[in-house]
PDB file of C-alpha atoms in Angstrom:
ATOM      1  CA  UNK A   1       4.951  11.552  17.422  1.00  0.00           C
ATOM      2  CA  UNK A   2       6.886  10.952  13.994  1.00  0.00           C
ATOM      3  CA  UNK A   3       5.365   9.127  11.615  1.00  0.00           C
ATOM      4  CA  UNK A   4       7.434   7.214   8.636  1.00  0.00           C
ATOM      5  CA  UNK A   5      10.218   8.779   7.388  1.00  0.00           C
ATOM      6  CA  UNK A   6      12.484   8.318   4.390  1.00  0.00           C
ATOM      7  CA  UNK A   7      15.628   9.568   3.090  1.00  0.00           C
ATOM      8  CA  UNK A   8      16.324  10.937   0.903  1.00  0.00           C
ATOM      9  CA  UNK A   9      13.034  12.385  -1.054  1.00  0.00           C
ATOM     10  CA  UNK A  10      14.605  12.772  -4.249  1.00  0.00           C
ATOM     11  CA  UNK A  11      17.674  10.685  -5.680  1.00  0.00           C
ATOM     12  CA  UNK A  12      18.930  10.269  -9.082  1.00  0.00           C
ATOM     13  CA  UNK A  13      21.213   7.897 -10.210  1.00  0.00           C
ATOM     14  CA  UNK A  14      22.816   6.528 -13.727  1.00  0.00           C
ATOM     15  CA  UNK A  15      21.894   2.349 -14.948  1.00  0.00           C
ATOM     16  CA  UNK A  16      24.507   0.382 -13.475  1.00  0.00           C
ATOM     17  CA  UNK A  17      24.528   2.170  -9.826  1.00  0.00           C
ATOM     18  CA  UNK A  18      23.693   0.891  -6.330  1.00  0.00           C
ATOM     19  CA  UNK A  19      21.164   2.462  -4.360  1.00  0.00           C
ATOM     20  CA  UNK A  20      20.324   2.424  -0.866  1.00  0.00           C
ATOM     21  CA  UNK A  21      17.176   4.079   0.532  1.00  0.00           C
ATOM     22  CA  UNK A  22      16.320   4.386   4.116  1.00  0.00           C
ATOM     23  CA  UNK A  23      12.745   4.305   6.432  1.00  0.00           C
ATOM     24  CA  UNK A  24      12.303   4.493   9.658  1.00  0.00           C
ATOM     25  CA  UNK A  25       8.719   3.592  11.041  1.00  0.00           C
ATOM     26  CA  UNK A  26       6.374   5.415  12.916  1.00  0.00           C
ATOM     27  CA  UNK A  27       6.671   5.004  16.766  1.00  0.00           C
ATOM     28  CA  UNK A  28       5.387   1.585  18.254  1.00  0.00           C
ATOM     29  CA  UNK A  29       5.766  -0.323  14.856  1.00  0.00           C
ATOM     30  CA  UNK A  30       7.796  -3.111  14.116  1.00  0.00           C
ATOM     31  CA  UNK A  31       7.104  -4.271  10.622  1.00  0.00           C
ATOM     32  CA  UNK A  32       8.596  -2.613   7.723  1.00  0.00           C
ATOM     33  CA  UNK A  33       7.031  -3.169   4.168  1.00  0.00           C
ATOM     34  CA  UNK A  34       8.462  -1.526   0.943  1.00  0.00           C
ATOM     35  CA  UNK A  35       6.640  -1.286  -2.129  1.00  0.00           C
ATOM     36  CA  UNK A  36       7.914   0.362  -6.026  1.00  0.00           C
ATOM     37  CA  UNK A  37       5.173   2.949  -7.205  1.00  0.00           C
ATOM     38  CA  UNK A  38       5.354   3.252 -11.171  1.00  0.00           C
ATOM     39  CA  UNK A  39       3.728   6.353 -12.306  1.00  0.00           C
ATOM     40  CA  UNK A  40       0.241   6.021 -12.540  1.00  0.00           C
ATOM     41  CA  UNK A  41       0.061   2.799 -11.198  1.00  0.00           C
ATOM     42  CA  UNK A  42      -0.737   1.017  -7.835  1.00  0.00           C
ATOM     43  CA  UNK A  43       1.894  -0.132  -5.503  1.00  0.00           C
ATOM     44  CA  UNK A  44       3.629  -3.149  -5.633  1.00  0.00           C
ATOM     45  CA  UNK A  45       5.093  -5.074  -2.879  1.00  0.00           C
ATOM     46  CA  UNK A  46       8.636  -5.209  -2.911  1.00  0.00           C
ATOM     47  CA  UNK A  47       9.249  -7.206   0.889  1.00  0.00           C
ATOM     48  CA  UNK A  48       8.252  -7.011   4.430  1.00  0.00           C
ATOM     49  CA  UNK A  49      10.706  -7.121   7.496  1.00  0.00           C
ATOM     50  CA  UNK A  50       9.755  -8.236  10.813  1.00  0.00           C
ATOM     51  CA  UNK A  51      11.775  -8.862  13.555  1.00  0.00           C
ATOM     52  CA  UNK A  52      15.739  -7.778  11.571  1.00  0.00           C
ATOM     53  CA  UNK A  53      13.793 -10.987   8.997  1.00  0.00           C
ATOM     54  CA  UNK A  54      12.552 -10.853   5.518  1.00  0.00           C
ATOM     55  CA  UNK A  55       9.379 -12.341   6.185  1.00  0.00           C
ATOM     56  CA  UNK A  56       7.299 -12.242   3.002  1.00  0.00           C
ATOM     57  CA  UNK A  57       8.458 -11.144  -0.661  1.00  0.00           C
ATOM     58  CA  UNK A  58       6.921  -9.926  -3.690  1.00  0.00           C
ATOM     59  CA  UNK A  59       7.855 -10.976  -7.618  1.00  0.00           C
ATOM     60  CA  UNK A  60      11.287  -8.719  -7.470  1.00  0.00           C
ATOM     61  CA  UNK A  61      14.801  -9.783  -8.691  1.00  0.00           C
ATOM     62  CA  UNK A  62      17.453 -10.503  -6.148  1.00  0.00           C
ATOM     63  CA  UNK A  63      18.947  -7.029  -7.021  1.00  0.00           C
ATOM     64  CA  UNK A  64      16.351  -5.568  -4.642  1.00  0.00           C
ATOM     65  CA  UNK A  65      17.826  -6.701  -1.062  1.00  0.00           C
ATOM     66  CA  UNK A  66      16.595  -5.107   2.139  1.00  0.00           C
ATOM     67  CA  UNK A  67      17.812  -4.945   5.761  1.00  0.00           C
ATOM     68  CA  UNK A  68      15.906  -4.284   9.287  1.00  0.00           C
ATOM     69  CA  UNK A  69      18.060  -2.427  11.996  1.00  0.00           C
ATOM     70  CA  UNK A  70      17.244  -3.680  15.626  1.00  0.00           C
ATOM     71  CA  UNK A  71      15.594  -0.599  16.329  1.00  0.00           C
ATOM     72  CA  UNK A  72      13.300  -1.243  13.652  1.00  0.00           C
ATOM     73  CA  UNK A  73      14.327   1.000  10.592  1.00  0.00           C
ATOM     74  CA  UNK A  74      15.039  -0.322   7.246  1.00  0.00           C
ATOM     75  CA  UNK A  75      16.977   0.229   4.225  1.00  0.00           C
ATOM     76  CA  UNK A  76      16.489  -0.980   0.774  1.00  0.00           C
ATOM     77  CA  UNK A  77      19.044  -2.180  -1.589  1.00  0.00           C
ATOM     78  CA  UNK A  78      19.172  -2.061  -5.171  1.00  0.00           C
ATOM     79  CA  UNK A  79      22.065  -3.077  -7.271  1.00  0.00           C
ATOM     80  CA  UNK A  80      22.482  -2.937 -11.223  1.00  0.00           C
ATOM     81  CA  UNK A  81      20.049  -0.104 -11.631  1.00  0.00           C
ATOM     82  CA  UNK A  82      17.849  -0.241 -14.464  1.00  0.00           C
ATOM     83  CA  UNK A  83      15.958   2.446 -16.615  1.00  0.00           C
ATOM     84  CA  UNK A  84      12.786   0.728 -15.348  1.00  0.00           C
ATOM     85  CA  UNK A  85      13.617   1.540 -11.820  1.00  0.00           C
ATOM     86  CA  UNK A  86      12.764   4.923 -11.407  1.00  0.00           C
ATOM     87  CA  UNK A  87       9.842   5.304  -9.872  1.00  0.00           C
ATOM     88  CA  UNK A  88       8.250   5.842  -6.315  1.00  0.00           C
ATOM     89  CA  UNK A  89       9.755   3.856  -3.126  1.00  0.00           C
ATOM     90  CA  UNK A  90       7.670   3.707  -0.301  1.00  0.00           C
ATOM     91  CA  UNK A  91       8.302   2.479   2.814  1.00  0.00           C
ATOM     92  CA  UNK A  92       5.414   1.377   5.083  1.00  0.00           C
ATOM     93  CA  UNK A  93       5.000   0.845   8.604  1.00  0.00           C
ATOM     94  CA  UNK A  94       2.906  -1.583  10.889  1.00  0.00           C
ATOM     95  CA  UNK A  95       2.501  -3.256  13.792  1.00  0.00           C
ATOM     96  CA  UNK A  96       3.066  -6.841  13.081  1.00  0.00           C
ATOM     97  CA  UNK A  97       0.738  -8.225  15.961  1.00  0.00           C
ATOM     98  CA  UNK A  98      -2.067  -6.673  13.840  1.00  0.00           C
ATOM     99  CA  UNK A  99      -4.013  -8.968  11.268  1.00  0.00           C
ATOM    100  CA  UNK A 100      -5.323  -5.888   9.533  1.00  0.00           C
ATOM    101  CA  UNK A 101      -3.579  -4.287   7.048  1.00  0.00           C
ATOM    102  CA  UNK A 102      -3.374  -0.605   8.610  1.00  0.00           C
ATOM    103  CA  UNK A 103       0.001   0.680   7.108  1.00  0.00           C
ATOM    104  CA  UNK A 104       1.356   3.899   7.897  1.00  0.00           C
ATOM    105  CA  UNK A 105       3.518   5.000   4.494  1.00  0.00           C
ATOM    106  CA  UNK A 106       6.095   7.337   4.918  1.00  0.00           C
ATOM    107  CA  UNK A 107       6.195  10.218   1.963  1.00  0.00           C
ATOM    108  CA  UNK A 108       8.235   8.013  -0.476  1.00  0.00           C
ATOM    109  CA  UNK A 109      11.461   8.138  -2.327  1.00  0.00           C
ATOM    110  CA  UNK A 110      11.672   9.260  -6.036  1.00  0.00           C
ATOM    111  CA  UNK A 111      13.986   7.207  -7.575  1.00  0.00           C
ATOM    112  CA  UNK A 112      14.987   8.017 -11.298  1.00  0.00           C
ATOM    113  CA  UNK A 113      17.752   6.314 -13.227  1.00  0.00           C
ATOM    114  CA  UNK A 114      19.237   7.833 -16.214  1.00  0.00           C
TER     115      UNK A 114
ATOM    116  CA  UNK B   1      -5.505 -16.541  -9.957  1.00  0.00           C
ATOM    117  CA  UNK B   2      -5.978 -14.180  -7.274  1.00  0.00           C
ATOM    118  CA  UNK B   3      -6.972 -10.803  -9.037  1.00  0.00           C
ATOM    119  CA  UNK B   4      -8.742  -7.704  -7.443  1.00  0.00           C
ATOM    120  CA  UNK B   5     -10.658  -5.380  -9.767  1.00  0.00           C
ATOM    121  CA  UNK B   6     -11.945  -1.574  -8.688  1.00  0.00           C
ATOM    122  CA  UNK B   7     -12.960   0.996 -11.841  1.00  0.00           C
ATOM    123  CA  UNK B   8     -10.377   2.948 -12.990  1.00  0.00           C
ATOM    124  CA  UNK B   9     -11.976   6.386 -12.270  1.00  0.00           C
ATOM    125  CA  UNK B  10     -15.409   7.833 -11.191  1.00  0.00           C
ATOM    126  CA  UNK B  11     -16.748  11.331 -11.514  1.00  0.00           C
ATOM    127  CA  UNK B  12     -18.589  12.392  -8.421  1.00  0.00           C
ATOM    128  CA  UNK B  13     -20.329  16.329  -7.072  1.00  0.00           C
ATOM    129  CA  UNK B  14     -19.193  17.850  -3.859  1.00  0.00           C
ATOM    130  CA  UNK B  15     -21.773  16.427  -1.557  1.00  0.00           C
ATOM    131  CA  UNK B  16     -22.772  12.850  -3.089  1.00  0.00           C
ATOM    132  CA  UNK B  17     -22.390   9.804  -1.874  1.00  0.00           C
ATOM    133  CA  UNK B  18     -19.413   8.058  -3.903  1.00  0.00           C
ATOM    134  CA  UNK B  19     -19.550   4.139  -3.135  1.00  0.00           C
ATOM    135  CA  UNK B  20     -16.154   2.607  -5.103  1.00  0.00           C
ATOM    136  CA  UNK B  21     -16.678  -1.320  -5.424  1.00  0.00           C
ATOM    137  CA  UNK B  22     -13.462  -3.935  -5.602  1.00  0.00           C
ATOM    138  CA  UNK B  23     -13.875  -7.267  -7.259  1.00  0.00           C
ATOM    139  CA  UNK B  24     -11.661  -9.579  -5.242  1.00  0.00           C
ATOM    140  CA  UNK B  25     -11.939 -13.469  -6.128  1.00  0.00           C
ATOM    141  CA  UNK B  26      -9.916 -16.311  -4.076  1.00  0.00           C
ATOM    142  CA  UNK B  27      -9.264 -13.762  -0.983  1.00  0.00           C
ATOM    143  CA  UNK B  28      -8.102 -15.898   2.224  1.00  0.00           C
ATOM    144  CA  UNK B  29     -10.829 -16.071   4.529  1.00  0.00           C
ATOM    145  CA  UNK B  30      -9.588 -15.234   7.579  1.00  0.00           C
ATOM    146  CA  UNK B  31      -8.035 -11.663   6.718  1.00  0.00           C
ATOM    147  CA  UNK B  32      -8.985  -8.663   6.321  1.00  0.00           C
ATOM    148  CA  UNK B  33      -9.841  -6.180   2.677  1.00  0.00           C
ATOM    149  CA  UNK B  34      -8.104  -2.745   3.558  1.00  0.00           C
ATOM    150  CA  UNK B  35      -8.677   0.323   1.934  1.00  0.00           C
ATOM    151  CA  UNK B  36      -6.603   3.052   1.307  1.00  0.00           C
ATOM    152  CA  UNK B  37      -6.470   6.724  -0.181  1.00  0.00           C
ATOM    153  CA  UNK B  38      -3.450   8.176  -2.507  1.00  0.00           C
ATOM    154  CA  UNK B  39      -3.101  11.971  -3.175  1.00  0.00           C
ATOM    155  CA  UNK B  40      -0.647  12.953  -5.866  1.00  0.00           C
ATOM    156  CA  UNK B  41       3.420  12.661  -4.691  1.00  0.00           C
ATOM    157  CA  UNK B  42       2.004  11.119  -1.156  1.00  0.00           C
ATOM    158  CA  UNK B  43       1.834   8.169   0.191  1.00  0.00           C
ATOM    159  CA  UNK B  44      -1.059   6.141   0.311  1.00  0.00           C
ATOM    160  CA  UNK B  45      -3.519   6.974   3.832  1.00  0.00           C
ATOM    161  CA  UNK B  46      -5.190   4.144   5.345  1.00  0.00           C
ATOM    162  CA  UNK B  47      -9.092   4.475   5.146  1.00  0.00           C
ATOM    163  CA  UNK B  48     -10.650   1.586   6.442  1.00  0.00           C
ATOM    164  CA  UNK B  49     -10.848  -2.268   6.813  1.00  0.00           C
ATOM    165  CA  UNK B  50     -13.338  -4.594   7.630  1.00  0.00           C
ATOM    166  CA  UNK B  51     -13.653  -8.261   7.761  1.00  0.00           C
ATOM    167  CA  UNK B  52     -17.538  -9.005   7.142  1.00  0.00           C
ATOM    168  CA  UNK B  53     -20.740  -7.361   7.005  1.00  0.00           C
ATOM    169  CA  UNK B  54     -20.551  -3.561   7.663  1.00  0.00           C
ATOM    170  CA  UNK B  55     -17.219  -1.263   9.374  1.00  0.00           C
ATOM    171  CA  UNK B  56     -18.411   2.810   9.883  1.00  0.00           C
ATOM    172  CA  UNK B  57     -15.483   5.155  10.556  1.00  0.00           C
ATOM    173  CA  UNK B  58     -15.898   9.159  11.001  1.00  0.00           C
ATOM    174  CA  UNK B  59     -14.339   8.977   7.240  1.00  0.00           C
ATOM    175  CA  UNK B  60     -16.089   6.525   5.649  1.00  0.00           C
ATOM    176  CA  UNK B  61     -18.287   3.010   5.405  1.00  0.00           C
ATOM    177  CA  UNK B  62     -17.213  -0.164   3.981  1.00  0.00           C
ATOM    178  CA  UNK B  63     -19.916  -3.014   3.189  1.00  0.00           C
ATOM    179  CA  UNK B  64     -18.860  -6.870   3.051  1.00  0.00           C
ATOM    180  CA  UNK B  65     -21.294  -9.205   1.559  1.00  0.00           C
ATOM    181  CA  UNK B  66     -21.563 -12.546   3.047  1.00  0.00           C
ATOM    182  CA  UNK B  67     -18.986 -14.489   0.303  1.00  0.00           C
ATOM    183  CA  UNK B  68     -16.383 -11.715   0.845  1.00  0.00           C
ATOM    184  CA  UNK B  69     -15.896 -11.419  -2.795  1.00  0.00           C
ATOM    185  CA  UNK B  70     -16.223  -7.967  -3.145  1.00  0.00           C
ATOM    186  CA  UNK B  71     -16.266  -4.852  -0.726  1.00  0.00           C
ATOM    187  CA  UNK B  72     -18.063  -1.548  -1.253  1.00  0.00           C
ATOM    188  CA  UNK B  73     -16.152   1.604  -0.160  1.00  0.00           C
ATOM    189  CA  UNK B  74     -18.770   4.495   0.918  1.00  0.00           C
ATOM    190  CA  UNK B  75     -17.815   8.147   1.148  1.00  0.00           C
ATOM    191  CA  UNK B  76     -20.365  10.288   2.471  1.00  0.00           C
ATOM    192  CA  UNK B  77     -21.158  13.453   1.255  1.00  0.00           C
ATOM    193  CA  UNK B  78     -17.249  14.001  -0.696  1.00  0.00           C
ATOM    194  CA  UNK B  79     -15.839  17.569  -1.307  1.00  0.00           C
ATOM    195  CA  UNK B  80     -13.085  18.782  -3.428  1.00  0.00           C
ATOM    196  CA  UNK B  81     -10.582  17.028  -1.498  1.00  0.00           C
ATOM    197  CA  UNK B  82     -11.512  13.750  -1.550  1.00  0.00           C
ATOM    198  CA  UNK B  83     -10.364  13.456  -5.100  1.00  0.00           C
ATOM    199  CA  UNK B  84      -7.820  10.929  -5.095  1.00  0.00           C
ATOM    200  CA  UNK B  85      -7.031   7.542  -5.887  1.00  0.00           C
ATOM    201  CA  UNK B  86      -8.408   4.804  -3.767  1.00  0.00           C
ATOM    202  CA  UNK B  87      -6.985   1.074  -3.643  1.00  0.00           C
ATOM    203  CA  UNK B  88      -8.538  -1.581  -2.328  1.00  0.00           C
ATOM    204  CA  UNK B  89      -6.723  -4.627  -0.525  1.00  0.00           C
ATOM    205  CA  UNK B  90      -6.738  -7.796   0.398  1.00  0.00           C
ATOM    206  CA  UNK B  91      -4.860 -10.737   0.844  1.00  0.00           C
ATOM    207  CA  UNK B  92      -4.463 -14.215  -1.713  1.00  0.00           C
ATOM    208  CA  UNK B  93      -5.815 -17.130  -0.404  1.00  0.00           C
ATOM    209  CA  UNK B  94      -3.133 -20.194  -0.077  1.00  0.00           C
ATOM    210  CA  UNK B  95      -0.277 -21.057   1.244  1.00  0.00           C
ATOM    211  CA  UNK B  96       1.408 -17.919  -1.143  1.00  0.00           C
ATOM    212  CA  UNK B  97      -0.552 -15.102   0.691  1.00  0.00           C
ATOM    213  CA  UNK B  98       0.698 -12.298  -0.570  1.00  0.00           C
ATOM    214  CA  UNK B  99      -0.845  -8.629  -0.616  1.00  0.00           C
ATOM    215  CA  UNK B 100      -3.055  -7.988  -3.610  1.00  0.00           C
ATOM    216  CA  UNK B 101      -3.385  -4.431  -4.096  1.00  0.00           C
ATOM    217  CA  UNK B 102      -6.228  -2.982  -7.006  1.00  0.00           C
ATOM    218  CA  UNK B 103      -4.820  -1.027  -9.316  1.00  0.00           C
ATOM    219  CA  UNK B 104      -6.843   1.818  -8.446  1.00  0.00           C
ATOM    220  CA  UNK B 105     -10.053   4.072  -8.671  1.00  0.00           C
ATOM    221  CA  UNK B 106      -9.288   7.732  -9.827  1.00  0.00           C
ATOM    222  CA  UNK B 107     -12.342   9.495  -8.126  1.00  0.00           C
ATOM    223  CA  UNK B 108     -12.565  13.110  -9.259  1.00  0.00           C
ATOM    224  CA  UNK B 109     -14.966  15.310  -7.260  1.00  0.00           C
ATOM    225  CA  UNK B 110     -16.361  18.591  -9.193  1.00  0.00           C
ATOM    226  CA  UNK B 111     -17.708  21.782  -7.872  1.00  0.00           C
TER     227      UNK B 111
END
């Protein structure tokens, strides 16, 4: 059984760029979180997808966009790249019937923009 | 404001007990305080999560007082690889209920 994966691991891009990163969730999950990792700090929440829907959102600029396949994967968007970009993507899985909070992240995405 | 609070890091020896405390005010009271566990370049792991009272897992404890303003993360007897970073969670009371994650107890475990 897969758990979350994300493409690519490493990806470095110049200000201005696009980016899209992909996640797909471990088995039996249907609710896709992302969340930006800054170097020594804790995660923040980007957005969650549930059901192909944006369901909750964190304190982001519209430049961050996301989008939730029907067979549950994700990508995430970002346009206009900024120096203060780079950092960690992570892509978290759950199941969205659960109250709890028990996310299964996938290895991440280091983003740096140059 | 919603705001959750952990110490930044916490010196431990292989086979203590390390409890990590989180400070979380204005948490909505139906959900649930999470924690999680970070090594370097990895995502975070899930730990635990508990609603009230006391939650026992083969990795760890977590205690809930009664006013569910703060939660106690217990590691039993830690080694060398439980040193991590461990981030506590919870969820902002209101109609904006949003994730609040800590920013994050560096434990270090010594020899």
């Amino acid at each position: 059984d897969a758990g979350v994966t994300q493409s690519p691991t490493h990806l470095i891009k110049t200000r201005g760029q696009q980016v899209t990163l992909r996640c797909s969730p471990k088995s039996g999950h249907d609710t896709v979180s992302w969340y930006q990792q800054a170097l020594g700090q804790g995660p923040q929440f980007i957005f969650q997808y549930y059901e192909e829907e944006e369901r909750q959102r964190g304190n982001f600029p519209d430049r961050f966009s996301g989008h939730q396949f029907p067979n549950y994967s994700s990508e995430l968007n970002v346009n206009a790249l900024l120096l203060g970009d780079s950092a960690l993507y992570l892509c978290a899985s759950s199941r969205g019937s659960d109250r709890g909070y028990e996310q299964y992240f996938g290895p991440g995405t280091r983003l740096t923009v140059t | 404001l919603a705001k959750t609070t952990q110490p930044i890091s916490m010196d431990s020896y292989e086979g203590q007990e390390v409890n990590i405390t989180c400070s979380h005010n204005n948490i909505a009271t139906n959900d649930y305080i999470t924690w999680y566990q970070q090594f370097p370049s990895q995502g975070p792991r899930f730990i635990i999560q508990g609603y009230k009272t006391k939650v026992t897992n083969e990795v760890a404890s977590l205690f809930i007082p009664a006013d569910r303003k703060s939660s106690t993360l217990s590691l039993p007897r830690v080694s060398l690889s439980d040193t991590a970073v461990y981030y506590c969670l919870s969820r902002r009371a209101g109609n904006n209920r949003k994730l609040i994650w800590g920013l994050g107890t560096s434990l270090a475990v010594n020899p």
